[in-house]
Structure formats: structure tokens, C-alpha cells
mmCIF file of C-alpha atoms in Angstrom:
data_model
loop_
_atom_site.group_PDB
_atom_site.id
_atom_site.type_symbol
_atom_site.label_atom_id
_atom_site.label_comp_id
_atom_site.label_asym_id
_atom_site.label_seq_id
_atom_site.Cartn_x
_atom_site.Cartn_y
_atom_site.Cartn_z
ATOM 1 C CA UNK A 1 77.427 -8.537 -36.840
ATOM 2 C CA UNK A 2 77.077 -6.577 -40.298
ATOM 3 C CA UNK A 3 77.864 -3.119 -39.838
ATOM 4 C CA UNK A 4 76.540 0.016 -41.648
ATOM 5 C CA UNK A 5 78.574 3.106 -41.809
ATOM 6 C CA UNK A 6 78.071 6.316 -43.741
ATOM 7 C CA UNK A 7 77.642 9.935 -43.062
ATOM 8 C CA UNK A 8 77.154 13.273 -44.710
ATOM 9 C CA UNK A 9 81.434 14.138 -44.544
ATOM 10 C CA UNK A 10 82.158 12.517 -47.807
ATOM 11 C CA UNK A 11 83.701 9.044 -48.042
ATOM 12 C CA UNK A 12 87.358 10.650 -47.647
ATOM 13 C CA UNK A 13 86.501 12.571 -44.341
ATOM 14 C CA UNK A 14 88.198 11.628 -41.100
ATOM 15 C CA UNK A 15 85.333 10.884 -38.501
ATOM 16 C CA UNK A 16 83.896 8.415 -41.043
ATOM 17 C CA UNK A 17 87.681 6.107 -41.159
ATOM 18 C CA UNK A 18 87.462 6.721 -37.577
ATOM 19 C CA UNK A 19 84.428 5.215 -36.740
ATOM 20 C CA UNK A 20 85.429 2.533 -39.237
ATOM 21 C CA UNK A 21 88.505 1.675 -37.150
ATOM 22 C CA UNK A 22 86.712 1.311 -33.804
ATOM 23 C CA UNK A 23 83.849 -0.994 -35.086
ATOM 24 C CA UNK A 24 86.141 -3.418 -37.130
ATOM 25 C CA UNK A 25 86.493 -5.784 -34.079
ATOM 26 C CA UNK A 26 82.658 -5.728 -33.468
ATOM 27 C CA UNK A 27 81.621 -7.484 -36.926
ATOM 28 C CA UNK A 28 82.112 -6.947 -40.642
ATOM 29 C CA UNK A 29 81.920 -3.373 -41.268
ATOM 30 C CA UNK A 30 80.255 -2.138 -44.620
ATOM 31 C CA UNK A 31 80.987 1.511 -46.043
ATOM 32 C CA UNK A 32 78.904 3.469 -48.167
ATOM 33 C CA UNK A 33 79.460 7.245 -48.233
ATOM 34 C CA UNK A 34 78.875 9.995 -50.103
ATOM 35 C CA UNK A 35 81.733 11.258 -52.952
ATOM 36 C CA UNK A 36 81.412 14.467 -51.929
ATOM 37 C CA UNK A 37 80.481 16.694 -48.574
ATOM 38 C CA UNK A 38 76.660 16.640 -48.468
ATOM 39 C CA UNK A 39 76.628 18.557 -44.900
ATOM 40 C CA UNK A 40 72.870 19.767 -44.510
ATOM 41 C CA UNK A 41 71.310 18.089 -47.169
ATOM 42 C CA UNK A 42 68.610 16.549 -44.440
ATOM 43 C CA UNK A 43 66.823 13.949 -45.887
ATOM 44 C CA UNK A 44 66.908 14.420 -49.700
ATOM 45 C CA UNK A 45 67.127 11.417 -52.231
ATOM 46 C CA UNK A 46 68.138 11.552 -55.878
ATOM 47 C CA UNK A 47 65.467 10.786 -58.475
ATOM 48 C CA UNK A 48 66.552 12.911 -61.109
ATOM 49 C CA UNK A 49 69.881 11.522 -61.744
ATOM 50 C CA UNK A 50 71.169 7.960 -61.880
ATOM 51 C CA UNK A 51 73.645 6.653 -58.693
ATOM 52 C CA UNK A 52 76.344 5.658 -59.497
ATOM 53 C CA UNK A 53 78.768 3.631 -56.607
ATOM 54 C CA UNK A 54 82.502 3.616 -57.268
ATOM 55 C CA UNK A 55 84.606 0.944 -54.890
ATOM 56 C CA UNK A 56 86.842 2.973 -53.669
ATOM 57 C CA UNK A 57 89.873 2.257 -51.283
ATOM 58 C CA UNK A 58 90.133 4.004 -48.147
ATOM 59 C CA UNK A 59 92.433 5.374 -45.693
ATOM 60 C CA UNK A 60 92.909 1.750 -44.057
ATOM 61 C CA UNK A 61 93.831 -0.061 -47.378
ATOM 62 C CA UNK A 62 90.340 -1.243 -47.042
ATOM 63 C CA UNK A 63 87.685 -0.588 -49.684
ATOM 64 C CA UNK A 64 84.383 1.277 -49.369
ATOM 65 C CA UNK A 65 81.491 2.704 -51.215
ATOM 66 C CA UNK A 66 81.304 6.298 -52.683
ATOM 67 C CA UNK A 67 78.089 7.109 -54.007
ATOM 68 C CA UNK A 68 77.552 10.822 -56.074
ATOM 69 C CA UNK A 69 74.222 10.983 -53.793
ATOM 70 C CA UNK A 70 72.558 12.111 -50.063
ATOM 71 C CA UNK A 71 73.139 10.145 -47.168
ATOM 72 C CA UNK A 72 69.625 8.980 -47.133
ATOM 73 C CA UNK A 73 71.074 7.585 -51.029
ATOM 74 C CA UNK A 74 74.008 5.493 -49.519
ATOM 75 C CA UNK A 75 72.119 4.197 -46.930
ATOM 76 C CA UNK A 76 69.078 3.741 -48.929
ATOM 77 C CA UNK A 77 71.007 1.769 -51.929
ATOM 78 C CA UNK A 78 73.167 0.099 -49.234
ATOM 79 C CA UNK A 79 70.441 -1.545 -47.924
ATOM 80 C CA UNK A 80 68.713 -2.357 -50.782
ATOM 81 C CA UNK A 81 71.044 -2.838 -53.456
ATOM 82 C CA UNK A 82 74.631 -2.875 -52.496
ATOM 83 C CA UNK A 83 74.687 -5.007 -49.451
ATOM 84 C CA UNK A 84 74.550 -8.968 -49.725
ATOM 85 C CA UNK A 85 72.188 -8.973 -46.935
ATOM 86 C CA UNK A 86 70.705 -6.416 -44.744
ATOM 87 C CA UNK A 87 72.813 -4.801 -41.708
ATOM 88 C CA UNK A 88 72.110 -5.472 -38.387
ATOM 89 C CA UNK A 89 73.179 -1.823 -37.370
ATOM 90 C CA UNK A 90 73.331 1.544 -39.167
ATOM 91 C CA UNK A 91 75.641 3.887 -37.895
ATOM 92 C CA UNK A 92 76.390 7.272 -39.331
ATOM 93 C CA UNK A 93 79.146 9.927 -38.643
ATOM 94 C CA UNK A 94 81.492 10.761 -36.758
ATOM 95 C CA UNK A 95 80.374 14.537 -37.603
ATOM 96 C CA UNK A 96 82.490 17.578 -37.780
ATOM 97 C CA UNK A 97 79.986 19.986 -35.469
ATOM 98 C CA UNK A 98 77.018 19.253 -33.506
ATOM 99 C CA UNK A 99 73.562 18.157 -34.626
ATOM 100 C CA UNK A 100 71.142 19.183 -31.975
ATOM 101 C CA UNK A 101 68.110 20.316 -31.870
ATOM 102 C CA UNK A 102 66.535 21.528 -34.476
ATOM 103 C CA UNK A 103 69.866 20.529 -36.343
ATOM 104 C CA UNK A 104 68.550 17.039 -36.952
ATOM 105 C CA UNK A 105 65.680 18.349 -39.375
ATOM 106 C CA UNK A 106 68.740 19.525 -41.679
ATOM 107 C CA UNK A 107 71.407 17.007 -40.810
ATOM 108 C CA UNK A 108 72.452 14.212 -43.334
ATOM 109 C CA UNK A 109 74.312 12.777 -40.311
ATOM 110 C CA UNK A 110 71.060 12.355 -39.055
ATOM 111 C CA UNK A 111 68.858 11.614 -41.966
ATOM 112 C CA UNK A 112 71.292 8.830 -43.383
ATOM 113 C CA UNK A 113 70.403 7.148 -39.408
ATOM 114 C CA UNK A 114 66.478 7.594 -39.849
ATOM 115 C CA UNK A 115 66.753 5.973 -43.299
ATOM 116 C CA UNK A 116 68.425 3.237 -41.513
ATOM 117 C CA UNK A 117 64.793 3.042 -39.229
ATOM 118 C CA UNK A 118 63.063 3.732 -41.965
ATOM 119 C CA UNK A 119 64.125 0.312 -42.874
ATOM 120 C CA UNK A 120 63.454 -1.303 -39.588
ATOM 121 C CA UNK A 121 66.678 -1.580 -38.990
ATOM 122 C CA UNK A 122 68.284 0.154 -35.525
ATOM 123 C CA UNK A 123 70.067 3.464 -36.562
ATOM 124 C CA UNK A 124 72.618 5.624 -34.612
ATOM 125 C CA UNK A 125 74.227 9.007 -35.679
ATOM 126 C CA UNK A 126 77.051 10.560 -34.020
ATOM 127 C CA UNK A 127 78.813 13.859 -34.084
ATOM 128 C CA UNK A 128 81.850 15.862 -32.554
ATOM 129 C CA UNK A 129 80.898 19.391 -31.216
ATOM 130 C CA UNK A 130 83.637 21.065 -32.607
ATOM 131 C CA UNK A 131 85.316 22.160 -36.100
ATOM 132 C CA UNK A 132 88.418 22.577 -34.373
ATOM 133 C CA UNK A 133 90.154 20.038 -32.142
ATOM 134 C CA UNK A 134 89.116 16.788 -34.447
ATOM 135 C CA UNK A 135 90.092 14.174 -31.866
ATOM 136 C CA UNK A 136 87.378 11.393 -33.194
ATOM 137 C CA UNK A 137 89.096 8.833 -31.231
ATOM 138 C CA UNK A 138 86.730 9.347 -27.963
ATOM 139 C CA UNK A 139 83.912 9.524 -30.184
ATOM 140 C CA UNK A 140 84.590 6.254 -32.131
ATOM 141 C CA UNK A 141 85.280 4.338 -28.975
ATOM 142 C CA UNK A 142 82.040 5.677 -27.142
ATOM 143 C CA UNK A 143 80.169 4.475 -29.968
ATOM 144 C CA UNK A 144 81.610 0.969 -30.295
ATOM 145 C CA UNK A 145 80.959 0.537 -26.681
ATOM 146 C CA UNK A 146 77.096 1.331 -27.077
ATOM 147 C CA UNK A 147 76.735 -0.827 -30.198
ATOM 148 C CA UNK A 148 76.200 -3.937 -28.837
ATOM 149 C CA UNK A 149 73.445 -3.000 -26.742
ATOM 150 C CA UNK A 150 71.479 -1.296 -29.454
ATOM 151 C CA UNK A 151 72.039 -3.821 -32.061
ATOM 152 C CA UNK A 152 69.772 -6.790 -32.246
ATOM 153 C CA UNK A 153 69.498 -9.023 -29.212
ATOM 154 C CA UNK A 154 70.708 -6.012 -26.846
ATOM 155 C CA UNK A 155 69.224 -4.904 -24.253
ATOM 156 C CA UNK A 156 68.690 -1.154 -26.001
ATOM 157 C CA UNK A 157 67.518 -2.920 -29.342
ATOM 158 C CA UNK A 158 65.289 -1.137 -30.965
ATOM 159 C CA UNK A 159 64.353 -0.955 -35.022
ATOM 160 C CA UNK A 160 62.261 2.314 -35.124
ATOM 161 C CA UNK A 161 64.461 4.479 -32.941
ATOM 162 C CA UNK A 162 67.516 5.903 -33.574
ATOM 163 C CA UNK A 163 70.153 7.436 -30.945
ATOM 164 C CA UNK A 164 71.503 10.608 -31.504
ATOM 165 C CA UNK A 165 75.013 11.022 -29.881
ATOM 166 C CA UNK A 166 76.887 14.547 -29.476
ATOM 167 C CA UNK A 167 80.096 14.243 -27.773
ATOM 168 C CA UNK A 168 81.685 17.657 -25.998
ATOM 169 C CA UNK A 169 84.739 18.568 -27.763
ATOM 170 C CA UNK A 170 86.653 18.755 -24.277
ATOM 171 C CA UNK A 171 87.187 15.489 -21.900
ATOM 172 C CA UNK A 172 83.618 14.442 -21.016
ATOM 173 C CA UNK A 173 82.301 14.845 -17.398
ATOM 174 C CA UNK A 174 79.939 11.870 -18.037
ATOM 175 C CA UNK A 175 76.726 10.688 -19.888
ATOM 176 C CA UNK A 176 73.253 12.652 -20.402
ATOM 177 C CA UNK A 177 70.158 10.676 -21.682
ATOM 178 C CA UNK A 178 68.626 14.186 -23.342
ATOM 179 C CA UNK A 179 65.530 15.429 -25.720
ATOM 180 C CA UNK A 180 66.137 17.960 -28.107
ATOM 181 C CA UNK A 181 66.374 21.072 -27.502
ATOM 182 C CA UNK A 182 66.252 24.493 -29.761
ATOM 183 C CA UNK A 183 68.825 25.245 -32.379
ATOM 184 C CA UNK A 184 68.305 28.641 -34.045
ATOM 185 C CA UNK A 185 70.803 30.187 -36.060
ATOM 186 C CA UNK A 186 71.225 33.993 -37.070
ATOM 187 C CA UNK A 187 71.741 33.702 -41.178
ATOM 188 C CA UNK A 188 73.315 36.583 -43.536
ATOM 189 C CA UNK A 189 72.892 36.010 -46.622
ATOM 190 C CA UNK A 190 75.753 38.020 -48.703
ATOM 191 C CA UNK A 191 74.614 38.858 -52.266
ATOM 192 C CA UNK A 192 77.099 39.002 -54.954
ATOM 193 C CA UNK A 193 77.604 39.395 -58.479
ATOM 194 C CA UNK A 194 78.922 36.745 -60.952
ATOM 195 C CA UNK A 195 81.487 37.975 -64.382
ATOM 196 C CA UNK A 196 78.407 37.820 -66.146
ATOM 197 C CA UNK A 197 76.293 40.407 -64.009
ATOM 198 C CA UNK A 198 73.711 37.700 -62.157
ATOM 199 C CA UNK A 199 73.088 37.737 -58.863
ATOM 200 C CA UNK A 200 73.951 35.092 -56.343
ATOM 201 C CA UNK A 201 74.141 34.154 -52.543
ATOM 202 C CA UNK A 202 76.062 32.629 -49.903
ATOM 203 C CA UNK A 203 74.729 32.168 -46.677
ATOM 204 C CA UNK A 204 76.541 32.397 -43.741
ATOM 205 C CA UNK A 205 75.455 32.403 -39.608
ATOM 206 C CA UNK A 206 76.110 31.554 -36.369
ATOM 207 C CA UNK A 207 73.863 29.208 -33.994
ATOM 208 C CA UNK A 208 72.241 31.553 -31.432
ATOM 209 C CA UNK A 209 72.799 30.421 -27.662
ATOM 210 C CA UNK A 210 70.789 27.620 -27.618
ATOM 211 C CA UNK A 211 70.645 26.720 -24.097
ATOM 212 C CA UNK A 212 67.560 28.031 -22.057
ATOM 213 C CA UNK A 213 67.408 30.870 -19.828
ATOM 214 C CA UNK A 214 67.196 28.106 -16.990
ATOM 215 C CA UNK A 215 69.228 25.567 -17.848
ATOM 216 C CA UNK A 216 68.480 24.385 -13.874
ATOM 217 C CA UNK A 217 64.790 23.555 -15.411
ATOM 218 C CA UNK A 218 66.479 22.587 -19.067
ATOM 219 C CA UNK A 219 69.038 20.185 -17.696
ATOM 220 C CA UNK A 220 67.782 17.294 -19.920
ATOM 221 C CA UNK A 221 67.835 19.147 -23.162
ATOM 222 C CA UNK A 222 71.018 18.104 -25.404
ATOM 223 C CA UNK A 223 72.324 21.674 -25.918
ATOM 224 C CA UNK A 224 72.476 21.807 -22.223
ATOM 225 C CA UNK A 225 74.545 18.462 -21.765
ATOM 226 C CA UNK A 226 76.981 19.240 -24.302
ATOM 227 C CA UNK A 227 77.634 23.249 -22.844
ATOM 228 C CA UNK A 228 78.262 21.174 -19.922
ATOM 229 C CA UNK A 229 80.975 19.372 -21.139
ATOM 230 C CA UNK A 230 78.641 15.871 -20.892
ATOM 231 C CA UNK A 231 78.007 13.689 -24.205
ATOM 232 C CA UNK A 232 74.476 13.569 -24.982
ATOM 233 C CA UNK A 233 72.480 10.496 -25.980
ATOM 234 C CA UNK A 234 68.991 11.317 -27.028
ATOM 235 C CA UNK A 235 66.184 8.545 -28.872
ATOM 236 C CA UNK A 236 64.860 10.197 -32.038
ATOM 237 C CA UNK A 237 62.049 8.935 -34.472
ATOM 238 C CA UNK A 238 60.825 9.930 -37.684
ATOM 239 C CA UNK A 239 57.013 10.071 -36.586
ATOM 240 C CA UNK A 240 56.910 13.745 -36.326
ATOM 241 C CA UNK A 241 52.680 13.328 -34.970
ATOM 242 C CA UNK A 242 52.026 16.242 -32.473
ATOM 243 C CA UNK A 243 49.735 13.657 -30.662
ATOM 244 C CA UNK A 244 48.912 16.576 -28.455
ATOM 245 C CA UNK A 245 46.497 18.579 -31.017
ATOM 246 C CA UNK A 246 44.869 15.347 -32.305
ATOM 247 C CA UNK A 247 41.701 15.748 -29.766
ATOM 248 C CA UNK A 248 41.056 19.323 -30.883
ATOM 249 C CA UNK A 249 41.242 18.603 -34.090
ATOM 250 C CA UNK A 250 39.066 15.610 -33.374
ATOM 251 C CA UNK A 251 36.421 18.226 -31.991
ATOM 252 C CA UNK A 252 36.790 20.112 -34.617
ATOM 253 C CA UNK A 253 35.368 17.546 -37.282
ATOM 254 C CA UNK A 254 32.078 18.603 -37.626
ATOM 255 C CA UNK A 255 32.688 21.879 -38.837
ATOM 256 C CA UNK A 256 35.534 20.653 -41.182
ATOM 257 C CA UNK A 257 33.416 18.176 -42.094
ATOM 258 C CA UNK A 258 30.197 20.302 -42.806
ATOM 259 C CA UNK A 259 31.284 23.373 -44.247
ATOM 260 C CA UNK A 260 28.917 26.757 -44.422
#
């Protein structure tokens, strides 16, 4: 099996050597990363700068990819430049923090998966729920146990989703298949000055509680699972349709389509 791996850490970054470790037995394992930390870059790519990849060797004595772009890049020039031939499997993380909810419309963790389905090619992303306690080894192993169902020929495969794991940062009670739930943060933004009198921020925040009043009702949502000490597992895709309002707009078309 050809193997994928990036994330939006940085090619040096724990989770990502990690991950690396626990899918070496599974196939050949390719690594392309960004140089630096691109944490909440969401699905940017470069087109106003050249790439430039650097083999670069990594914590294992192995050698790997660092690219001076997004996630979407690495995976993006992976795929179609790097790569002899196309992976079977992208997988990107492990994460330091969660990405739920709303967190996956700013995550590179997540946008250098849905580049991987972008690219027909079946995409997971992965994160730890915690900045603290960095034990990726639970994380690496759930993920190289899930692998060969989602990958081509398992019975999960699947090219246009991805699977969006969170994993508690305590000892798991179990498994949650979840949706996404809401992710809103409280921002401050803290103005300063610079030695040569402009003006500049830095923003700063914490998530609001994101778990519902009723979690009883919510129980599926991924916030919930993780607050409840359960790793969640939840199928994203990039068609963001709200199939819902289609009719009405559908009725609508006459007066769009015959304005006063």
C-alpha cells in the first residue's frame, strides 16, 4: 500500500513521526509536510510564490518531504508531482488540539485530507484533544488499525469521503461514529504598537463550551463524544450544498428570473 502522510504541525512535529511509525508495517509510507507550523491555514494554496521541496531526514533516520507551503500544497504537489505514483491513502496529522466542528473549515489538518478527496483518493485526518499530555501513541495505533478498511478494497473504502478522527486526551471509553457539531470561539484581539509607531494585532481566544445544552439529544455530535472521554469518527466531504434550500430557491426562479 502507498501511504500519504502530512499535516499542518510542520515536518519536525511529533504527531506527524508518530503516525509515521505506526503505518510503516502497513505499506510504503510517503512524507510530505510543511517546513514550518501552518496550524489554521484551512485550505489555502500558494500561487504567488514558487514551492520549493527540500528532502529532509527525519526523526527515524528516514527521509521526508518539507515543502515552504499549506497542507493542501504538500498534499497537492505530493500527488501530482512528487510521488512516483499516486497513494492509495492520504492520511494527515496526528494534531496537537482538536478539530471539530466548525474547526474543520479552518484546519490544515483537515484541508490537507479533503485535498487528498479532492483527488479521488480516500483521505483521513486525525487529531489529539489536548496541548498538554502529547501521548500520540494511542492515536497512531487507532489509526493504523482503521486504515485498512478505508483504503482501497476495504470494506469502508471510499474516494470522496474523508474520516475525521479526534481522540480524548484521557484513556478512551470506546468509539463514537459522530457529525459535527458547533465550535465557536470567544477572540481578543490585543492591539499593539511596533518601534516604528504602526499598529498591529494578535489574536488570542478560547473555544466556547461547545457541547449542547442537551447533550442527551446531542449524543452523536463529535464535541459530545470527545467531552465524554470517547474518540470520535465522523465522514466529512467537501460538497458544502445545503440540499435543503434548493426547492425554495427552485420556486423562487421566476421572479429571479424576471425581474421588475
Amino acid at each position: 500500500m502507498q501511504i500519504l502522510i502530512s499535516n499542518d504541525d510542520g515536518i519536525g512535529a511529533g504527531g506527524l513521526l508518530a503516525l509515521k511509525k505506526a503505518l510503516d508495517p502497513l505499506g510504503e509510507v510517503h512524507v510530505v509536510a510543511p517546513e514550518q507550523e501552518q496550524s489554521g491555514t484551512g485550505h489555502g494554496i500558494t500561487a504567488h510564490k514558487p514551492l520549493r521541496p527540500k528532502q529532509v531526514e527525519m526523526g527515524d533516520g528516514t527521509m521526508g518531504w518539507s515543502v515552504n507551503g499549506t497542507p493542501a500544497d504538500c498534499v497537492k504537489l505530493a500527488i501530482e508531482a512528487l510521488l512516483p505514483k499516486a497513494p492509495d491513502i492520504v492520511i494527515s496529522g496526528i494534531n496537537r488540539g482538536a478539530n471539530l466542528g466548525t474547526d474543520v473549515l479552518y484546519s490544515g489538518t483537515v484541508s490537507a485530507a479533503i485535498e487528498g478527496i479532492i483527488n479521488g483518493i480516500p483521505s483521513v485526518a486525525v487529531s489529539l484533544a489536548t496541548y498538554e499530555n502529547e501521548n500520540f501513541q494511542y492515536a497512531a495505533a487507532f489509526v493504523a488499525r482503521i486504515v485498512p478498511v478505508l483504503a482501497p478494497g476495504g470494506s469502508a473504502a471510499s474516494e470522496f469521503t474523508l474520516i475525521n478522527i479526534n481522540v480524548p486526551s484521557g484513556q478512551p471509553r470506546g468509539v463514537k461514529i459522530t457529525r459535527l457539531g458547533s465550535r465557536r470561539y470567544v477572540n481578543v484581539f490585543h492591539k499593539r504598537i511596533d518601534p516604528r509607531g504602526g499598529v498591529y494585532y494578535w489574536m488570542a481566544g478560547e473555544p466556547e463550551d461547545s457541547v449542547p445544552q442537551n447533550p442527551t439529544v446531542n449524543a452523536d455530535v463529535d464535541a459530545v463524544a470527545i467531552k465524554n472521554n470517547f474518540i470520535s469518527v465522523t465522514p466529512l466531504h467537501f460538497d458544502l450544498t445545503e440540499y435543503r434550500t434548493i426547492p425554495k430557491l427552485i420556486n423562487l426562479l421566476p421572479v429571479l428570473s424576471h425581474p421588475k
